[in-house]
Amino acid sequence: MNFKIDFTLPFPIYLNSKKFDILIDDKLVQLNLEIENSISSPINLEGSLKNEYTNSVHQTKVSVLIKDIEETDTSNRKGFRVENGVFLPPSGQKTPTEIAIDYSVNATNRLIDFYRLTMHKPEIQNIQKSEIVHFLINDNTSISETKSPLSCGYSQDDLAREEQLKNILLGNRELDILEQLLLDSNQKLQRGQWKLTVLEVSSFFEAWVNHFIRKKLTSNGKDEPYIDQVFLKRNGEPKSIWNLVTKVLKDELSIDLGTSANAKLQNWAVNGKNLRNKIAHGKMVKVNKQDALKAYNACHELKEEIEK
């Protein structure tokens, strides 16, 4: 069976290309985008991005074509249920339509994930089926490609990133944890969620330090059992991020931040690590935009120092 699933996202996805082939669970699906403008009063703008000049809401119409969904075998109707005169699979099994909707949402989320990454759009987030007002389902087996009216406004860098995005969507690559944490910390910062910004960027920095040490030790010829022990105390408990940054980097990789970057180290300790610990351990602490920016910048500045 072939399905064409149409639905609307409550935010714009600005891309010059409008048609994408996306690999989902070894099945290639086709996804088409179209920006839709609608005039709306500010009271109805929840979940959408308002164009401050035209007072309109920019949304994205999505059409997804899924081919060759296996039809439900109703020859043996044991365990089937009947709704509105239609035989449906036993509870726990999905109908072809439900499977097609899952493919359409998963394909859209793959596009959104890597759109956020490649086009530097951390404010966008992926969707849940429950967030879609309705799905329009039909048996149209083709998707027409629409010409973008904004094509003349895209830079060469934007178009190059789009090509990168298309290539990623054709493969099996997933977002790694560092990319996800970085996107999430940027998103929280842009949305004004100051405490979450501190927590997210601190998690990103700690994960990055662990990844950096493991990668360097591996390239230096150390085996996995040795590397695992580097991150543990004598009693088997994990070492703290402070220990990793001030001792492990020095002992294992000859990176001595205490002498070469003491100011950046102390800045991170005060504005990043200590603030994160106060928030994570339940201390009632107020965090404003300036605090969040200090934590964000401290983590990234120390990361850049370590990478030198």
C-alpha positions in Angstrom: 0.0 0.0 0.0 1.1 3.6 -0.7 0.3 6.5 1.5 0.5 10.3 1.3 0.4 11.9 4.7 -0.2 15.6 5.0 0.1 17.7 8.2 1.2 21.1 9.4 4.1 22.1 11.7 3.5 25.2 13.8 6.9 26.7 12.9 8.7 27.4 9.6 11.5 25.3 8.1 13.3 27.6 5.7 15.1 25.7 3.0 15.6 26.4 -0.7 15.0 22.8 -1.5 11.5 21.5 -0.9 11.7 17.8 -1.6 13.8 15.4 0.4 14.5 11.6 0.3 14.9 10.3 3.8 16.0 6.8 4.9 13.9 5.5 7.8 14.5 1.9 9.0 15.8 0.9 5.5 12.8 2.4 3.8 13.2 5.5 1.6 10.4 8.0 2.1 9.8 11.2 0.2 9.1 14.4 2.1 7.9 17.7 0.7 7.8 21.1 2.5 5.9 24.3 1.8 5.9 27.4 4.0 2.4 28.7 4.7 1.6 32.3 5.9 -1.6 33.0 7.7 -2.7 36.3 9.3 -3.3 35.9 13.0 -3.7 38.1 16.1 -1.0 37.8 18.8 -3.3 35.8 21.1 -3.3 32.9 18.6 0.5 32.7 18.2 1.2 30.0 20.7 3.5 27.4 19.2 4.3 29.5 16.1 6.8 32.0 15.1 5.4 35.5 14.5 6.7 37.7 11.7 6.9 41.0 13.5 6.5 43.0 10.2 3.5 41.3 8.7 1.8 40.1 11.9 1.5 36.6 10.2 2.3 33.1 11.4 4.7 31.1 9.4 4.0 27.4 9.4 5.3 24.5 7.4 3.0 22.2 5.4 4.5 18.7 5.2 3.6 16.0 2.7 5.2 12.6 3.1 5.0 9.8 0.6 5.4 6.2 1.9 5.4 3.3 -0.5 5.0 -0.4 -0.1 3.4 -0.6 3.4 2.4 -4.2 3.8 -1.4 -4.6 3.9 -3.1 -6.1 6.9 -3.9 -9.8 6.4 -7.5 -10.3 7.4 -7.9 -13.9 6.2 -7.5 -15.2 9.7 -9.6 -12.8 11.8 -8.9 -14.4 15.2 -8.1 -11.6 17.7 -9.1 -8.9 15.2 -11.4 -6.1 16.4 -14.1 -4.3 14.4 -14.5 -0.6 14.4 -17.1 1.1 12.1 -17.4 -2.1 10.1 -13.6 -2.4 9.5 -11.5 -5.3 10.7 -8.5 -4.0 12.6 -5.4 -5.9 13.9 -5.4 -7.2 17.5 -4.5 -4.7 20.2 -0.8 -4.0 20.2 -0.5 -4.4 16.4 -0.6 -1.4 14.1 -2.6 -0.9 11.0 -0.9 0.1 7.7 -2.2 3.6 8.3 -0.7 3.8 11.7 2.6 2.5 10.4 2.5 5.1 7.6 1.9 7.9 10.2 4.8 6.6 12.2 7.1 6.8 9.1 5.9 10.3 8.3 6.6 11.6 11.9 10.0 9.8 12.1 11.0 11.2 8.7 10.0 14.7 9.7 11.9 14.4 13.0 15.1 13.2 11.1 14.8 16.3 8.9 14.3 18.5 11.9 17.2 17.1 13.9 19.7 17.6 11.2 18.1 20.9 10.0 18.8 22.2 13.6 22.4 21.0 13.3 23.4 21.9 9.8 21.5 25.1 9.5 22.2 26.3 13.0 18.6 26.4 14.2 18.7 25.3 17.8 15.4 27.0 18.6 13.5 24.3 16.5 12.6 21.1 18.2 11.2 17.8 16.9 7.5 16.8 17.2 5.3 14.2 18.8 2.3 12.6 17.1 0.1 14.1 19.8 1.2 17.6 18.9 -0.2 17.3 15.3 -3.8 18.6 15.1 -4.7 16.2 12.3 -3.2 14.1 9.6 -4.7 14.1 6.1 -4.3 10.7 4.7 -4.9 9.8 1.0 -3.7 7.4 -1.7 -2.0 9.9 -3.9 1.3 8.3 -4.8 3.2 11.3 -6.0 4.4 14.6 -4.5 4.8 17.6 -6.6 7.9 19.7 -6.1 7.2 23.4 -5.4 9.5 26.3 -6.4 10.6 28.3 -3.4 9.8 32.0 -3.7 12.7 32.8 -1.4 15.4 31.0 -3.5 17.1 34.2 -4.4 17.7 35.0 -0.7 19.9 32.0 0.2 23.6 32.4 0.4 26.1 30.0 -1.1 26.9 28.8 2.5 23.3 28.1 3.1 23.0 26.1 -0.1 26.1 24.1 0.7 24.8 23.2 4.1 21.5 22.1 2.4 23.5 19.7 0.3 25.2 18.4 3.4 21.7 18.0 5.0 20.4 16.0 2.0 23.4 13.6 2.1 22.9 13.0 5.8 19.2 12.2 5.4 20.0 9.5 2.8 22.2 7.6 5.3 21.8 6.0 8.7 23.7 8.6 10.7 22.2 9.5 14.1 22.9 12.6 16.1 25.7 11.8 18.6 25.3 12.9 22.3 27.7 15.8 22.0 25.7 17.3 19.0 22.4 16.8 20.9 23.7 18.4 24.1 25.1 21.3 22.2 21.9 21.9 20.3 19.9 21.6 23.5 22.0 24.1 25.4 21.8 26.6 22.6 18.1 26.1 22.5 17.6 26.7 26.2 19.8 29.9 25.9 17.7 31.3 23.0 14.4 30.5 24.8 15.5 32.3 28.0 15.5 29.1 30.1 18.5 30.2 32.2 18.8 27.4 34.8 18.4 24.8 32.1 21.0 26.6 30.0 23.5 26.1 32.8 22.6 22.5 33.3 22.7 21.7 29.6 26.0 23.4 28.8 27.6 21.8 31.8 26.4 18.4 30.7 27.8 19.1 27.2 31.2 20.2 28.6 31.5 17.2 30.9 30.6 14.8 28.1 33.0 16.5 25.7 35.9 16.3 28.2 35.2 12.5 28.6 35.1 12.1 24.9 38.2 14.2 24.3 40.3 12.2 26.9 39.1 8.8 25.5 39.8 9.9 21.9 43.3 11.2 22.7 44.3 8.1 24.8 43.0 5.8 22.0 45.1 7.6 19.5 48.1 7.3 21.8 47.7 3.5 21.7 46.1 2.9 25.1 43.6 0.0 25.2 40.1 0.2 26.5 40.6 -1.4 30.0 43.4 1.2 30.6 41.2 4.0 29.5 38.3 2.9 31.6 40.5 2.9 34.7 41.6 6.5 34.0 38.1 7.7 34.7 37.7 5.8 38.0 38.9 6.4 41.6 40.6 3.6 43.5 37.3 2.6 45.0 35.7 2.3 41.6 33.6 5.4 41.7 33.8 7.9 38.7 36.2 10.8 39.0 34.7 14.2 39.2 34.8 16.7 36.3 37.2 18.8 38.4 39.5 15.8 38.7 39.4 15.1 35.0 40.1 18.7 34.1 42.8 19.5 36.7 44.5 16.1 37.1 43.7 13.6 34.4 44.4 16.0 31.5 47.7 16.8 33.1 48.8 13.3 34.1 47.6 11.5 31.0 47.9 14.2 28.2 50.3 16.8 29.6 47.6 19.5 29.5 48.2 21.6 32.5 45.4 24.1 32.8 46.6 25.3 36.2 49.5 27.1 34.6 48.6 27.9 31.0 44.9 28.8 31.5 44.4 29.4 35.2 42.0 32.4 34.6 39.8 30.4 32.3 39.9 27.4 34.7 38.8 29.5 37.6 36.2 31.3 35.5 34.7 27.9 34.6 34.9 26.6 38.2 33.0 29.6 39.6 30.6 30.5 36.8 30.1 27.0 35.3 30.8 24.1 37.6 29.8 25.7 41.0 26.6 27.2 39.6 25.6 24.0 38.0 26.1 22.1 41.2 24.0 24.6 43.2 21.1 24.1 40.6 21.5 20.3 40.3 21.6 19.8 44.0 18.4 21.6 44.7 19.8 24.8 46.2 17.3 27.7 45.7 19.4 30.0 43.5 18.2 32.7 41.1 19.8 32.6 37.7 19.4 35.4 35.2 20.5 35.9 31.6 23.9 37.2 32.6 24.6 34.2 34.9 23.6 31.8 32.1 25.8 33.6 29.5 28.7 33.4 32.0 28.3 29.7 32.4 27.8 29.1 28.7 30.9 31.1 27.8 33.0 29.7 30.6 32.4 26.1 29.4 33.2 26.9 25.7 36.2 29.0 26.5 37.8 26.3 28.6 36.9 23.7 25.9 38.7 25.8 23.3 41.7 26.1 25.7 41.9 22.3 26.1 41.7 21.8 22.3 44.8 24.1 21.7 
